[in-house]
Short mmCIF file of C-alpha atoms and ligand atoms in Angstrom, two decimals:
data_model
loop_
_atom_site.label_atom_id
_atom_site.label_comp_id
_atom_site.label_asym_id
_atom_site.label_seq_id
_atom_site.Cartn_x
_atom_site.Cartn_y
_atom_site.Cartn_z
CA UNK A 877 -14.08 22.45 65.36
CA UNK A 878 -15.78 20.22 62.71
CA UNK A 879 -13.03 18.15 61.41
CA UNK A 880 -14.90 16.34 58.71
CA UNK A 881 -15.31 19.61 57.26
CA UNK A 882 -11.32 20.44 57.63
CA UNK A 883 -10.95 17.51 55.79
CA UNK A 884 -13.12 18.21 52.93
CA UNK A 885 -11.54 21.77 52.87
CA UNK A 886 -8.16 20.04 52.12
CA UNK A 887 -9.55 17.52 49.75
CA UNK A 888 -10.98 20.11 47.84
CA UNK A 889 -7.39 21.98 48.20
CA UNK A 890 -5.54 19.41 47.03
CA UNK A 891 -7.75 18.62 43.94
CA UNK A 892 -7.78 21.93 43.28
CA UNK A 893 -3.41 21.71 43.18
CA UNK A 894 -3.57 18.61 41.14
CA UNK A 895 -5.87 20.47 38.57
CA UNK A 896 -3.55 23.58 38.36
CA UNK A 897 -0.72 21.38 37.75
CA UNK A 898 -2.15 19.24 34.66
CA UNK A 899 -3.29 23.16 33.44
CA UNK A 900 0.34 24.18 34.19
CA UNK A 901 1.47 21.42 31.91
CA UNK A 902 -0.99 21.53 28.90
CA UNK A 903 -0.18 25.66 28.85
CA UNK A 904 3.46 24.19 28.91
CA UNK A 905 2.71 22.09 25.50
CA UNK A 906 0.28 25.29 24.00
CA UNK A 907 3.32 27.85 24.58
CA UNK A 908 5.80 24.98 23.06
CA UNK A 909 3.14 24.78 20.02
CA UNK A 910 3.28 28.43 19.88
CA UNK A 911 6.83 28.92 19.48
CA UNK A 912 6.80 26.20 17.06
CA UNK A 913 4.72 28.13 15.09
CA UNK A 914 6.10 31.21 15.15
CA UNK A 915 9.30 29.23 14.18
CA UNK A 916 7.62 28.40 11.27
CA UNK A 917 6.19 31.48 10.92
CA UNK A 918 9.06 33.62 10.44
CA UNK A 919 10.74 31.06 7.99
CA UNK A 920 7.46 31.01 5.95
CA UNK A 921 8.06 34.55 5.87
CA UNK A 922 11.43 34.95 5.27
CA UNK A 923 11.09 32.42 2.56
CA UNK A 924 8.62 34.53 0.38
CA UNK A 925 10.55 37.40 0.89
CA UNK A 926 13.43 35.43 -0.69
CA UNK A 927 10.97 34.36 -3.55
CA UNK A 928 9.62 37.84 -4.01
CA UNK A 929 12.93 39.25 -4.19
CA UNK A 930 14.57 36.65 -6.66
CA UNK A 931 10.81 36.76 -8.85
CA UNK A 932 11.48 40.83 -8.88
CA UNK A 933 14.83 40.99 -9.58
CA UNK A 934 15.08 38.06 -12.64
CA UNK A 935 11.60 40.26 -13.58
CA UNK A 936 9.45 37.03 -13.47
CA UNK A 937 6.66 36.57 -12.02
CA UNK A 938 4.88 33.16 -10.33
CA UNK A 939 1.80 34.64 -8.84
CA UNK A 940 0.51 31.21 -8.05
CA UNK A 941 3.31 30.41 -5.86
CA UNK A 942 3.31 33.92 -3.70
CA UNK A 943 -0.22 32.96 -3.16
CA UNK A 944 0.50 29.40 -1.47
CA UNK A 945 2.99 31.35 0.65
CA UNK A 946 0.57 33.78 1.88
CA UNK A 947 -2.02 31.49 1.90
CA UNK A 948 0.46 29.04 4.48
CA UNK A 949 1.42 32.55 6.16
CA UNK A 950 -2.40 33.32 6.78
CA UNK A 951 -2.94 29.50 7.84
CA UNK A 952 0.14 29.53 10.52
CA UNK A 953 -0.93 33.16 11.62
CA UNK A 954 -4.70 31.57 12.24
CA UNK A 955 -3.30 28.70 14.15
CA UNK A 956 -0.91 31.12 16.27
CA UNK A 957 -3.92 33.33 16.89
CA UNK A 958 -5.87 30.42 18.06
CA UNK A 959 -2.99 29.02 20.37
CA UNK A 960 -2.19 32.67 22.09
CA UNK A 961 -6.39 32.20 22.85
CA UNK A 962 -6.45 29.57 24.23
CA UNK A 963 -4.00 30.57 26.71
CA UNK A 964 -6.37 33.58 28.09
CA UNK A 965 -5.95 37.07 27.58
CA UNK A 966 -3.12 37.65 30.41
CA UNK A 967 -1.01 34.67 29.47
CA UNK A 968 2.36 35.58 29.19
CA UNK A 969 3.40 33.74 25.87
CA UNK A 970 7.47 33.07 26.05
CA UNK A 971 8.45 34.86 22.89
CA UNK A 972 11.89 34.81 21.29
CA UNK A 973 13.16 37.49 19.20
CA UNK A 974 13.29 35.74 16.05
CA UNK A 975 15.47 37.92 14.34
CA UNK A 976 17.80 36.72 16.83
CA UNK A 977 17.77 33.39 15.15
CA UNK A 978 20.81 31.74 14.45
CA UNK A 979 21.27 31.46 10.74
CA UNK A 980 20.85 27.91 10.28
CA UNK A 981 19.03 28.16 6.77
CA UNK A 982 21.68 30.03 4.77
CA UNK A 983 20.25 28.00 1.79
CA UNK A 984 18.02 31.00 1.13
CA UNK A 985 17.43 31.49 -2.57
CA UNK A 986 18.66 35.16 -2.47
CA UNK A 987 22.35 34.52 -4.64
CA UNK A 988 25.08 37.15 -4.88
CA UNK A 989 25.37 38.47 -8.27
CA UNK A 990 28.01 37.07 -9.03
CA UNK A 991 28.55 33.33 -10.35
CA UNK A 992 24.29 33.39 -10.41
CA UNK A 993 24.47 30.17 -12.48
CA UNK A 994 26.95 28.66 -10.81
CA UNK A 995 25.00 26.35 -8.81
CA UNK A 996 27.36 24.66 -5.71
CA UNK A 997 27.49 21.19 -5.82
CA UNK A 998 26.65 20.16 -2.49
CA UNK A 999 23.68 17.63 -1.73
CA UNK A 1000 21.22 19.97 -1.80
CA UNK A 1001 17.31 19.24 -1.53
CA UNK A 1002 15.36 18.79 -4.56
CA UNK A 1003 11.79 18.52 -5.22
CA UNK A 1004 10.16 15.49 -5.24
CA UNK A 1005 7.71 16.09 -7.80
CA UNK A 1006 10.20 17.38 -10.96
CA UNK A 1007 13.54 17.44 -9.39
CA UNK A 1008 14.34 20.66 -9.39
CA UNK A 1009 16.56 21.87 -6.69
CA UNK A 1010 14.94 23.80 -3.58
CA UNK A 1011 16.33 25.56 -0.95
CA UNK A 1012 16.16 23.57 2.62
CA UNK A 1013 13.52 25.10 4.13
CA UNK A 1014 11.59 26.16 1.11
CA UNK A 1015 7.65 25.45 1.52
CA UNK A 1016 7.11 24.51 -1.99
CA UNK A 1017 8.66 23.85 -5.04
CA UNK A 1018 9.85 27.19 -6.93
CA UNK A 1019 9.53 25.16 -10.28
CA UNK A 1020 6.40 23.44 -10.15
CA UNK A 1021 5.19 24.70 -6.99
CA UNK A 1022 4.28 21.49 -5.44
CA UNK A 1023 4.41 21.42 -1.28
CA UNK A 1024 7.86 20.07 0.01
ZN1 ZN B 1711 8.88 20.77 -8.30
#
């Protein structure tokens, strides 16, 4: 029995443990990232379908705007791409069904049809650039479409 080479066998072991552990902790922080971006993701989503449906149905259009949605959309989509990648092809991403969500930004812009200029008078956000009041999670400014 050469026990110098045992040795080295469980050296090499045990650096071998410590490496899959520090991997085992930076997939940890990539899958956290991930679900923080899908997060994001969906809301980015859900907010230009609010904006799309309030544009179509007061028949205005803001062109502009929809862009810098789907431009963010394409952006977050890129970086989610790049995160699921990094993680190798049989990494099994923890995914949430996101239209499972809890419905914490009711501040959506989509209004009943009723009252519609009846605005409530609660502290809402508002824009930093002109004022004008945007809904919680709202990416950017429906007024002057500056980035919130
Ligand atoms: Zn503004």
């Amino acid at each position: 029995m050469d026990f110098n080479k045992i040795k080295e066998m469980g050296l090499e072991y045990a650096e071998k443990g410590r490496n899959a552990a520090m991997d085992l902790a930076e997939r940890g922080r990539t899958q956290a990232k991930i679900v923080s971006e899908q997060t994001k993701l969906a809301r980015a989503q859900r907010q230009l379908g609010a904006l799309v449906y309030s544009l179509a149905k007061g028949n205005e259009e803001n062109q502009p705007l929809v862009d810098k949605y789907i431009e963010m959309i394409g952006s977050i989509e890129a970086d989610l791409n790049a995160l699921k990648e990094s993680l190798g092809p049989a990494a099994e991403v923890i995914t949430h069904d996101l239209d499972e969500e809890p419905a914490e930004d009711s501040g959506i812009t989509i209004e009943p049809t009723v009252e519609k200029d009846k605005k409530p008078d609660t502290d809402k956000k508002t824009c930093p650039q002109c004022g004008a009041p945007v809904s919680e999670d709202a990416l950017f400014c429906n007024r002057c479409g500056a980035q919130l």
